[in-house]
mmCIF file of C-alpha atoms and ligand atoms in Angstrom:
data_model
loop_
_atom_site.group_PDB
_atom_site.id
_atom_site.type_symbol
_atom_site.label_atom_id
_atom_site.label_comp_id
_atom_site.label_asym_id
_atom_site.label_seq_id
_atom_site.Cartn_x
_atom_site.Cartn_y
_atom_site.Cartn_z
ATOM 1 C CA UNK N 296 96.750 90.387 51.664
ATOM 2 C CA UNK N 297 94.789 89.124 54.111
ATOM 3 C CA UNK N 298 97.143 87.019 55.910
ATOM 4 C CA UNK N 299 99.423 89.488 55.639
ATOM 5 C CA UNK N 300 96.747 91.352 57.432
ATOM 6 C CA UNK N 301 96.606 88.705 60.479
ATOM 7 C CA UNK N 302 100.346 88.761 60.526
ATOM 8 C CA UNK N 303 100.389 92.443 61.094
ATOM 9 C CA UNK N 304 97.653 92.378 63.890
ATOM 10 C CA UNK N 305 99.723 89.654 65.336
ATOM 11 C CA UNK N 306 102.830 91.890 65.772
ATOM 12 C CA UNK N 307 100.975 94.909 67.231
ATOM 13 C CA UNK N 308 99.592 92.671 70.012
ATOM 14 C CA UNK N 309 102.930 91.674 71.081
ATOM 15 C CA UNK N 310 104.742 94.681 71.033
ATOM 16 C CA UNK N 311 105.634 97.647 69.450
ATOM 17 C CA UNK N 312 108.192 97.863 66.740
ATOM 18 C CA UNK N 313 108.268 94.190 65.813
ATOM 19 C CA UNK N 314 107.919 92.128 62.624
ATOM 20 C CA UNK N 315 106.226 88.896 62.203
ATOM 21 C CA UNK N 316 105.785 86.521 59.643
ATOM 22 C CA UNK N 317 102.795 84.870 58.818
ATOM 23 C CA UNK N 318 102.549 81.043 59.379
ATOM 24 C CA UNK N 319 98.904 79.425 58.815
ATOM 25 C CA UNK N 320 98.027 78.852 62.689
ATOM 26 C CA UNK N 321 98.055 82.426 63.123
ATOM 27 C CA UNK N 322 94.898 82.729 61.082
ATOM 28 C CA UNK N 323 93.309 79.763 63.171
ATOM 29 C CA UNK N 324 94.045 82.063 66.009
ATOM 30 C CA UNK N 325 92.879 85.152 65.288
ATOM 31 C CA UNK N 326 89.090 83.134 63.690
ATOM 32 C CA UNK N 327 88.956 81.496 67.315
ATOM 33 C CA UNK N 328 89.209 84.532 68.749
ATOM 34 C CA UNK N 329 86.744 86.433 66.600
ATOM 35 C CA UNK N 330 84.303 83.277 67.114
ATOM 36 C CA UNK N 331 85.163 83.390 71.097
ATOM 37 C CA UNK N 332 84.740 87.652 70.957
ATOM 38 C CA UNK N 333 80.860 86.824 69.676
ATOM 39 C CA UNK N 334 80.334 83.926 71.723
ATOM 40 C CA UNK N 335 81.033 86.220 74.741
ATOM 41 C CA UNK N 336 78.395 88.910 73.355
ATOM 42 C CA UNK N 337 76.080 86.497 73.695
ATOM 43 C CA UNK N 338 76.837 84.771 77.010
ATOM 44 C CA UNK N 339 75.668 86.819 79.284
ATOM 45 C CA UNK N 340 72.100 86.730 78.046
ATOM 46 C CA UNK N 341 72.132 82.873 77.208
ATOM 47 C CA UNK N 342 73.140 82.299 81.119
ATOM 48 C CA UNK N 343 76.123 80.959 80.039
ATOM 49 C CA UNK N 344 78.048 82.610 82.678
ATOM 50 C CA UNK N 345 78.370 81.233 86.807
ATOM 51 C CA UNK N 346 79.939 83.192 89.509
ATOM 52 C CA UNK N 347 82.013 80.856 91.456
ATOM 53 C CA UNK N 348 82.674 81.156 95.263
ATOM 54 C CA UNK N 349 85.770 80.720 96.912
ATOM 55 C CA UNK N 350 86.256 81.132 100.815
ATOM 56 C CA UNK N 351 88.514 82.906 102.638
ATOM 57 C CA UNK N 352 88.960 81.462 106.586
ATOM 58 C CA UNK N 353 90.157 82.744 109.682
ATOM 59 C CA UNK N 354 92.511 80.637 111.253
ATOM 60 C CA UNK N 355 92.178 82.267 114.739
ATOM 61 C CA UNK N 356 88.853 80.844 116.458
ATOM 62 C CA UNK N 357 88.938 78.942 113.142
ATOM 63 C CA UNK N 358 86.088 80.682 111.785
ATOM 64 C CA UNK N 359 84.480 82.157 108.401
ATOM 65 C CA UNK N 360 85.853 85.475 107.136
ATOM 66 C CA UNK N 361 84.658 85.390 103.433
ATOM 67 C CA UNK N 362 84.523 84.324 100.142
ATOM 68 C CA UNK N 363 85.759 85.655 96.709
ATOM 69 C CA UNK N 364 83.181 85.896 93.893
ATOM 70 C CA UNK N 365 85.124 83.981 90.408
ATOM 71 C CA UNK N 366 83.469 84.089 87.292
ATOM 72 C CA UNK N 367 83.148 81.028 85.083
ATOM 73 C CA UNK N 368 81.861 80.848 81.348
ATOM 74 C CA UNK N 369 80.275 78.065 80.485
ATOM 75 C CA UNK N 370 80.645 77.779 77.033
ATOM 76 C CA UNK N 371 78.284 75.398 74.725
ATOM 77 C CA UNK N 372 81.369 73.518 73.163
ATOM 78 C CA UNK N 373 84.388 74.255 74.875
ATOM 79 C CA UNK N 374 82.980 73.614 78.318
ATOM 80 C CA UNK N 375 83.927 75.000 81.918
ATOM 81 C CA UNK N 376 86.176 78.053 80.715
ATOM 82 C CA UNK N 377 87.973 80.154 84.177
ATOM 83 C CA UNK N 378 88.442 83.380 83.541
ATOM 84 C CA UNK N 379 91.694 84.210 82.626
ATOM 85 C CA UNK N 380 90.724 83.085 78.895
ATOM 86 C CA UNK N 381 88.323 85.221 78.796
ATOM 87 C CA UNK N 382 88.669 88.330 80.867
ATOM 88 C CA UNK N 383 91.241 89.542 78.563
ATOM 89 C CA UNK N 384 89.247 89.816 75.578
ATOM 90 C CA UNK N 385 85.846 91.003 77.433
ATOM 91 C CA UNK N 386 88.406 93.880 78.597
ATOM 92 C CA UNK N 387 89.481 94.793 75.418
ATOM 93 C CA UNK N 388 85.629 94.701 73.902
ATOM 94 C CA UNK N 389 84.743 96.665 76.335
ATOM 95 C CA UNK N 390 82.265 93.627 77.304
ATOM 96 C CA UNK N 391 83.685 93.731 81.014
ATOM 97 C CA UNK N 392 81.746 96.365 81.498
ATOM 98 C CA UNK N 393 78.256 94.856 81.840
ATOM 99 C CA UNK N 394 79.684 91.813 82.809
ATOM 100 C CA UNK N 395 81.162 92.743 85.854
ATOM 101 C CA UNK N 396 78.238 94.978 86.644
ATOM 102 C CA UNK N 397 76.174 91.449 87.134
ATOM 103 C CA UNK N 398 79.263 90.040 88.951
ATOM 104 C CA UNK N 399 78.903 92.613 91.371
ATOM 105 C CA UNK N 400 74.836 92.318 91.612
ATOM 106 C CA UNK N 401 74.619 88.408 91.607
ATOM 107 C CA UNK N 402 78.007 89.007 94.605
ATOM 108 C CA UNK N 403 75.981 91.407 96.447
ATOM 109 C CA UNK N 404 72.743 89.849 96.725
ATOM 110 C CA UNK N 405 74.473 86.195 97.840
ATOM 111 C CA UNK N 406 76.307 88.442 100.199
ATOM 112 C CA UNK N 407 73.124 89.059 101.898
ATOM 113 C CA UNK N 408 71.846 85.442 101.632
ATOM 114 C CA UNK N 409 74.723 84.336 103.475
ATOM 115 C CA UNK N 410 74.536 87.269 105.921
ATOM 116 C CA UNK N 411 70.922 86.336 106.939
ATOM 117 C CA UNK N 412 71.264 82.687 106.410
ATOM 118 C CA UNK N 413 74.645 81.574 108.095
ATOM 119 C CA UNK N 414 76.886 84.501 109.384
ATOM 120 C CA UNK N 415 76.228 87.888 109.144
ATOM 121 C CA UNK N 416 79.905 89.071 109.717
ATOM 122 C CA UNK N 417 80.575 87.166 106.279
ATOM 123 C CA UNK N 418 82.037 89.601 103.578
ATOM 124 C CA UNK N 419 81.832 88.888 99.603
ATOM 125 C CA UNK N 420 84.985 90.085 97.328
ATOM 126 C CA UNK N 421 85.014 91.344 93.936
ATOM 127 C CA UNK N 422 88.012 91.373 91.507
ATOM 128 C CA UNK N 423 87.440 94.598 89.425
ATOM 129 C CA UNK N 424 89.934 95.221 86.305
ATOM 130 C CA UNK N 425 91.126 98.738 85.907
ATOM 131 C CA UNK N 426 89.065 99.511 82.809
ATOM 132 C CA UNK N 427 86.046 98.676 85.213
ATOM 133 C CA UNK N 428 87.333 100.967 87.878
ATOM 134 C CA UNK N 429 87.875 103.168 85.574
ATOM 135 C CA UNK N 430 84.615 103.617 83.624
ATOM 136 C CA UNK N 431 82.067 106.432 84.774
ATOM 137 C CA UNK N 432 79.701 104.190 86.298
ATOM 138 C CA UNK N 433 81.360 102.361 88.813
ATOM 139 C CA UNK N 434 80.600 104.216 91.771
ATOM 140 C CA UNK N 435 76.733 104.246 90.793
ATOM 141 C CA UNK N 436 76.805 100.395 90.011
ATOM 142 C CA UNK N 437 78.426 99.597 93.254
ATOM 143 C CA UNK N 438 76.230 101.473 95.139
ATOM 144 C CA UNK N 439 72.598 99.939 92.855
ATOM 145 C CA UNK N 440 73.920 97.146 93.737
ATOM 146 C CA UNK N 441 74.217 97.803 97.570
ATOM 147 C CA UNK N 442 70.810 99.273 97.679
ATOM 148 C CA UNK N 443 68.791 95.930 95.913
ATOM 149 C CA UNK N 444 70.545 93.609 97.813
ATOM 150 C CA UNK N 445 70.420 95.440 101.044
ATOM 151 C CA UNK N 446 74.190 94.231 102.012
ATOM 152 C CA UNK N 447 76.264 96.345 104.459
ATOM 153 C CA UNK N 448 78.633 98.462 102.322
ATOM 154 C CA UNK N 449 81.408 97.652 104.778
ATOM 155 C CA UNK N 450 80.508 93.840 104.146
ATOM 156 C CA UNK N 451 82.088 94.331 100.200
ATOM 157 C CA UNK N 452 85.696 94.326 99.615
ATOM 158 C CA UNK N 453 86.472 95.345 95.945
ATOM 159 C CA UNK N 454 90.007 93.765 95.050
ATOM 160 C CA UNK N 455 91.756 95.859 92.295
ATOM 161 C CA UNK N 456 95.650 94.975 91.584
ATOM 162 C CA UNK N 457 98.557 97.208 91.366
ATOM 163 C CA UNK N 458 97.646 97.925 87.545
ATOM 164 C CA UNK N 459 95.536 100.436 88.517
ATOM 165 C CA UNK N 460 98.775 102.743 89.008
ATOM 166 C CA UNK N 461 100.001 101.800 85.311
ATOM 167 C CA UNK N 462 96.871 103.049 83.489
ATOM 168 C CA UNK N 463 95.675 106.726 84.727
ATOM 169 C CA UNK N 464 96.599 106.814 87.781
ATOM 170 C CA UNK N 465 94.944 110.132 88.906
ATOM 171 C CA UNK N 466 91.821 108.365 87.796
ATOM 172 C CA UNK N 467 92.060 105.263 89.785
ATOM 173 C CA UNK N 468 92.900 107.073 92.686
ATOM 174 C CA UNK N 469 89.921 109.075 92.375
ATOM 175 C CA UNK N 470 87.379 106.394 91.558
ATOM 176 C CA UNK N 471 88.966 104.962 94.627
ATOM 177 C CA UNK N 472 88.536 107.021 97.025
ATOM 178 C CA UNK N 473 84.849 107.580 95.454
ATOM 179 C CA UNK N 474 84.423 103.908 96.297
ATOM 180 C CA UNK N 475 85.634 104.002 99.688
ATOM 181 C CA UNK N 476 83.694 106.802 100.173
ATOM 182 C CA UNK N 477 80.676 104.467 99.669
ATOM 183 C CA UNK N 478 82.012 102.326 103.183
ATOM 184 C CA UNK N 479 83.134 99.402 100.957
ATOM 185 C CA UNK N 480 86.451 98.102 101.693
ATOM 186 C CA UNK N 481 89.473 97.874 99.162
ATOM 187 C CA UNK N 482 91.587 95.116 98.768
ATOM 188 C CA UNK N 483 95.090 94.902 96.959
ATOM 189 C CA UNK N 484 95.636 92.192 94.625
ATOM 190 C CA UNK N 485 97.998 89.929 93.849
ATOM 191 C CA UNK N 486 100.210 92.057 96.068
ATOM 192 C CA UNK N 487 104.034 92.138 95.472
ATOM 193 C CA UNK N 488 104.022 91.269 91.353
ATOM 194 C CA UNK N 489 103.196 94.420 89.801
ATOM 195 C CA UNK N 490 105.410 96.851 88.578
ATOM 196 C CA UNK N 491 104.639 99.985 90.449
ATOM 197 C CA UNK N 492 106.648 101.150 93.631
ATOM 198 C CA UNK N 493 105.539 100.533 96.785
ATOM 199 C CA UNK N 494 104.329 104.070 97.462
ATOM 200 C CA UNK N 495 100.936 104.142 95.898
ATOM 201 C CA UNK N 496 100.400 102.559 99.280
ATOM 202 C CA UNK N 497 99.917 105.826 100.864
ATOM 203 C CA UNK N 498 97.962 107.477 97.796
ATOM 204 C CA UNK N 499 95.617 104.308 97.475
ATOM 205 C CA UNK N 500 92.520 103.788 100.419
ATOM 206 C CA UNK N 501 93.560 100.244 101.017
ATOM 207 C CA UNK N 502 92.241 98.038 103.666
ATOM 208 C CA UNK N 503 93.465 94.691 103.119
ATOM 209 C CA UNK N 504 96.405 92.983 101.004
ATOM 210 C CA UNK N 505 96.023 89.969 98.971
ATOM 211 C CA UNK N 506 99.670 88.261 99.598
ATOM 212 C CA UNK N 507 100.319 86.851 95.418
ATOM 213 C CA UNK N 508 100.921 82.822 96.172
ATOM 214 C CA UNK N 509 103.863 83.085 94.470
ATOM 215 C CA UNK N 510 105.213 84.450 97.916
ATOM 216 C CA UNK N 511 104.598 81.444 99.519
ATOM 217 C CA UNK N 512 107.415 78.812 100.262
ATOM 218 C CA UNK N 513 107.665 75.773 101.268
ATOM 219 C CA UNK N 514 109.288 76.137 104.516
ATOM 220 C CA UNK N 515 110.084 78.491 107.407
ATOM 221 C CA UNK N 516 113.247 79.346 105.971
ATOM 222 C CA UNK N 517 111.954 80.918 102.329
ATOM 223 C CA UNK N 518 109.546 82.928 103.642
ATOM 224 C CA UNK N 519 111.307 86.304 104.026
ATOM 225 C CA UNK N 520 109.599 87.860 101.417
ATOM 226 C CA UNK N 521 106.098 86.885 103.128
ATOM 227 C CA UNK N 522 107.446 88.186 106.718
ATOM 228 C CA UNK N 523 108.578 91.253 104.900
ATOM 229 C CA UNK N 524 104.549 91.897 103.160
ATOM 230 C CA UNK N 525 103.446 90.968 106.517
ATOM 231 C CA UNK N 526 105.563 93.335 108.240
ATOM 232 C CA UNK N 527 104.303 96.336 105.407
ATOM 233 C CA UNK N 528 100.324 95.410 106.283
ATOM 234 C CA UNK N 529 101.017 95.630 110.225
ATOM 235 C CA UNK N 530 102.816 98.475 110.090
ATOM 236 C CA UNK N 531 100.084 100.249 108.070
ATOM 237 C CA UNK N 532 97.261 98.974 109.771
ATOM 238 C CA UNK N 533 96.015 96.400 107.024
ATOM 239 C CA UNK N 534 94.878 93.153 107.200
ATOM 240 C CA UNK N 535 96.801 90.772 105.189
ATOM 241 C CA UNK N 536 95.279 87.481 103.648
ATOM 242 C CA UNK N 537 97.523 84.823 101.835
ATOM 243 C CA UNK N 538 96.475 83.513 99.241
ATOM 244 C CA UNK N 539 96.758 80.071 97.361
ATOM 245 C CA UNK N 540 97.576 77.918 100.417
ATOM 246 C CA UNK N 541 97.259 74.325 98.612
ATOM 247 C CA UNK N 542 99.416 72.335 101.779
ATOM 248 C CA UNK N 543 98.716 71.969 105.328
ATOM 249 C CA UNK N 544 102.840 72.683 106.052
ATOM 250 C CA UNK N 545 102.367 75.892 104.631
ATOM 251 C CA UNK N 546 99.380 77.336 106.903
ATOM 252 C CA UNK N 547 101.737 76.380 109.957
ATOM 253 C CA UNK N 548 104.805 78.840 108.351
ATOM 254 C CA UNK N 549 102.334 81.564 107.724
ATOM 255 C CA UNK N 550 100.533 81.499 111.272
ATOM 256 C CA UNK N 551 104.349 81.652 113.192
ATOM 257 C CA UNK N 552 104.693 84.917 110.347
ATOM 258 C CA UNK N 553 100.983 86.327 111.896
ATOM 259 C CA UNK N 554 98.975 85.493 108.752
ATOM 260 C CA UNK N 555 95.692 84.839 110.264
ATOM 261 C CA UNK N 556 93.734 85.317 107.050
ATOM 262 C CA UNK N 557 93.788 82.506 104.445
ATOM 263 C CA UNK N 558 92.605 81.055 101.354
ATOM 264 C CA UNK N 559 93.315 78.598 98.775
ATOM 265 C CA UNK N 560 92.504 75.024 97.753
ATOM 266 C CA UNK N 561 92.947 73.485 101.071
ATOM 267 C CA UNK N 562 90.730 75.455 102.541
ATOM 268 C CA UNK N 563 88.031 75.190 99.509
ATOM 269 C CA UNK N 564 88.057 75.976 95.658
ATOM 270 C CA UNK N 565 86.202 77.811 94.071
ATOM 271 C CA UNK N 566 82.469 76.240 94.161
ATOM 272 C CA UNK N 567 78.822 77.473 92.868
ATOM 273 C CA UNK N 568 76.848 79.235 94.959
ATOM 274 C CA UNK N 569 74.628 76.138 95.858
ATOM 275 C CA UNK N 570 77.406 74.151 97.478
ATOM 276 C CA UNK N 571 78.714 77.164 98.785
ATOM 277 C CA UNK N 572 76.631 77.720 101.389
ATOM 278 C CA UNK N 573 76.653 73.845 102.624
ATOM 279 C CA UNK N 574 80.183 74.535 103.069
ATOM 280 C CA UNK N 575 80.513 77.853 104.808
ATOM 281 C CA UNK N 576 77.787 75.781 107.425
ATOM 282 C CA UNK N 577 80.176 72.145 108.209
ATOM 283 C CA UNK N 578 83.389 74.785 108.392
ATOM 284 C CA UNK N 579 81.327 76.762 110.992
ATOM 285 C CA UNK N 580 81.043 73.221 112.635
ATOM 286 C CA UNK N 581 84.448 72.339 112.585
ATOM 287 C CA UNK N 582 85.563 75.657 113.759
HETATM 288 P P1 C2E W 61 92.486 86.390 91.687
HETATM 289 O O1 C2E W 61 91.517 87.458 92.027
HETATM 290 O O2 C2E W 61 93.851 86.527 92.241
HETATM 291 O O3 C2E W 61 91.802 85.040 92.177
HETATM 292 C C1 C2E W 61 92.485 83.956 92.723
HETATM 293 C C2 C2E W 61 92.760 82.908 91.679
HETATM 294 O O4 C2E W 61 93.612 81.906 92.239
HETATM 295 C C3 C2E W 61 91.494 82.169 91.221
HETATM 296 O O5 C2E W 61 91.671 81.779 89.862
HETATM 297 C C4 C2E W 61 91.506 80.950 92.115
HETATM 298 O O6 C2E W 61 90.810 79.837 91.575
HETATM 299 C C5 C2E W 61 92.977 80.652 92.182
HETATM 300 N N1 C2E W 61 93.331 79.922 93.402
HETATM 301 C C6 C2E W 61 92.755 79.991 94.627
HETATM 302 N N2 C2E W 61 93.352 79.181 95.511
HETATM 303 C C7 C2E W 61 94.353 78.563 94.842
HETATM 304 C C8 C2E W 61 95.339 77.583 95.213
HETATM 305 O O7 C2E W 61 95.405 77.107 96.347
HETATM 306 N N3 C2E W 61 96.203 77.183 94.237
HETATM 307 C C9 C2E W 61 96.157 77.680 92.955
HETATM 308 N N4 C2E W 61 97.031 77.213 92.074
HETATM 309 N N5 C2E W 61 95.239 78.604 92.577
HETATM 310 C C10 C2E W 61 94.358 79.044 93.512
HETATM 311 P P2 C2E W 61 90.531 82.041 88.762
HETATM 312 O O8 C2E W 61 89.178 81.796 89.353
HETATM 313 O O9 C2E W 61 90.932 81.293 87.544
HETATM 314 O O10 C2E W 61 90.633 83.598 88.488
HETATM 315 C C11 C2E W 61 91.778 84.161 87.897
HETATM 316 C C12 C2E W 61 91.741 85.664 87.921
HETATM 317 O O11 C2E W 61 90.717 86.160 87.058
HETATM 318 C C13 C2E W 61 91.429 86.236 89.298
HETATM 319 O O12 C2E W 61 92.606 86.230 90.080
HETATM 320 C C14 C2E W 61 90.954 87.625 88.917
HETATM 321 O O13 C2E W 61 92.039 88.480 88.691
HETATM 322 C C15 C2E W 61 90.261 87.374 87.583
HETATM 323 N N6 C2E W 61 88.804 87.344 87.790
HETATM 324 C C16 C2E W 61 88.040 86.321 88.245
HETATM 325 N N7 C2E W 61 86.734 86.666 88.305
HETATM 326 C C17 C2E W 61 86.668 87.963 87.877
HETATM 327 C C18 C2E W 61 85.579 88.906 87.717
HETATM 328 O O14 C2E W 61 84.403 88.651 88.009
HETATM 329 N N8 C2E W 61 85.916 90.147 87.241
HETATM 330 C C19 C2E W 61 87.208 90.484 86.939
HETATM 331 N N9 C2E W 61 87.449 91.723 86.484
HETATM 332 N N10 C2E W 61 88.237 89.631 87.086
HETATM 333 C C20 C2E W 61 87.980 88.381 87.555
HETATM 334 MG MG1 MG W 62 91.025 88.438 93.632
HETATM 335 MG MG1 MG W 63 95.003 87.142 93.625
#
């Protein structure tokens, strides 16, 4: 019974109206993820969880833009874990919750460090998942979080991906707009894989689009789709960064398409906070 159990709970992840039959790894499964479901109960008051910082460069006047707050877990056994192993599961718990509320405090108030200590046009990004964005506290966390750390609301970009239209979409738009209200900027994700149509565009308060890296090719030729994003951000007044630039070829394709907003491994992966700001100082240099 119970593995028939663990069999069923295995179908109604996938999808609906399926079948499956159990085989013994499936119970492996499901105790790793009840063990990793506790573990990350725990985590955030063992201080088992880093955010990571990942910048974001001009190329123009090659100077500093930004950086992107990651989260790691680091977990006692299985080491260094990046988030998409465990964002999943701290959105279905509900976890992501208070998780992402110190996300947003530890982004805020290194924000401001960097503002005072290096740059003080630099802006921090935060990834929020829709079940974040959509929670009744959001607007109030952002805006604790503002106030302690004293950062510029226009100096926080909240990234958000086209998701948000595929869950209640009346309430996203809402907390949205009560965001943006605030004077923080929004940023679209991953822009160009989701599966809504383009014209949440106009019912969305978006600043800036995240180009997915999966847009980017190799050479000039197989970049129409990027010229075409491009050509959607000018013509609406966005900015538009491109993201996951790994190659020095590709940063010369995107700047002939206008992308003057970059960020990937070439440029810098993600890093702790320490190194971070050693970093954001010699690019200054360079640039
Ligand atoms: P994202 O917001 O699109 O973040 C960019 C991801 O691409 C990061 O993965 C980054 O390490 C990776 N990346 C950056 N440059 C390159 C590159 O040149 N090449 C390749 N191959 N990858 C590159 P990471 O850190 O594993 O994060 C994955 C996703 O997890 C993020 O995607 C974001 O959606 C989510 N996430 C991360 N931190 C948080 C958080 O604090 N809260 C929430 N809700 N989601 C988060
Ligand atoms: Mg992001
Ligand atoms: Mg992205």
């Amino acid at each position: 019974l119970r593995n028939a159990d663990v069999a069923m709970y295995m179908a109604k992840r996938d999808t609906k109206g399926r079948y499956r039959l159990f085989e013994p790894a499936m119970h492996e499964r499901v105790v790793e993820r009840l063990e990793l479901r506790g573990e990350l109960e725990r985590a955030l008051e063992h201080n088992q969880l880093e955010v990571f910082y990942q910048p974001v460069v001009r190329l123009a006047g090659g100077g500093r833009y930004g950086v992107e707050a990651l989260l790691r877990w680091h977990h006692p056994t299985r080491g260094l874990i990046a988030p998409g192993s465990f964002i999943p599961l701290a959105e279905e718990t509900g976890l992501i919750i208070p998780i992402g509320r110190w996300v947003i405090d530890q982004a805020c108030m290194k924000g401001a460090e960097l503002q005072s200590a290096i740059d003080d046009t630099i802006r921090v990004s935060v990834n929020l998942s829709v079940k974040q964005l959509q929670s009744e506290t959001i607007v109030d966390d952002v805006m604790n979080s503002l106030r302690r750390s004293g950062l510029r609301p226009e100096s926080l970009v909240l990234e958000v991906t086209e998701t948000v239209m595929l869950a209640d979409a009346d309430v996203s738009v809402s907390r949205l707009h009560a965001l943006k209200d605030l004077g923080v900027r929004i940023a679209m994700d991953d822009f160009g894989t989701g599966y809504s149509s383009l014209s949440y565009l106009s019912r969305l308060p978006v600043d800036i689009l995240k180009m997915d890296r999966s847009f980017l090719g190799d050479g000039i030729d197989d970049n129409a789709l990027a010229a075409a994003i491009m050509a959607i951000g000018e013509r609406l007044g966005l900015e538009v960064v491109a993201e996951g630039i790994e190659r020095p070829e590709q940063i010369e394709s995107l700047q002939s398409l206008g992308f003057d907003l970059d960020q990937g491994f070439f440029f810098g992966r993600p890093m702790p906070a320490e190194t971070l700001d050693q970093h954001l100082t010699a690019e200054g240099v360079e640039g």
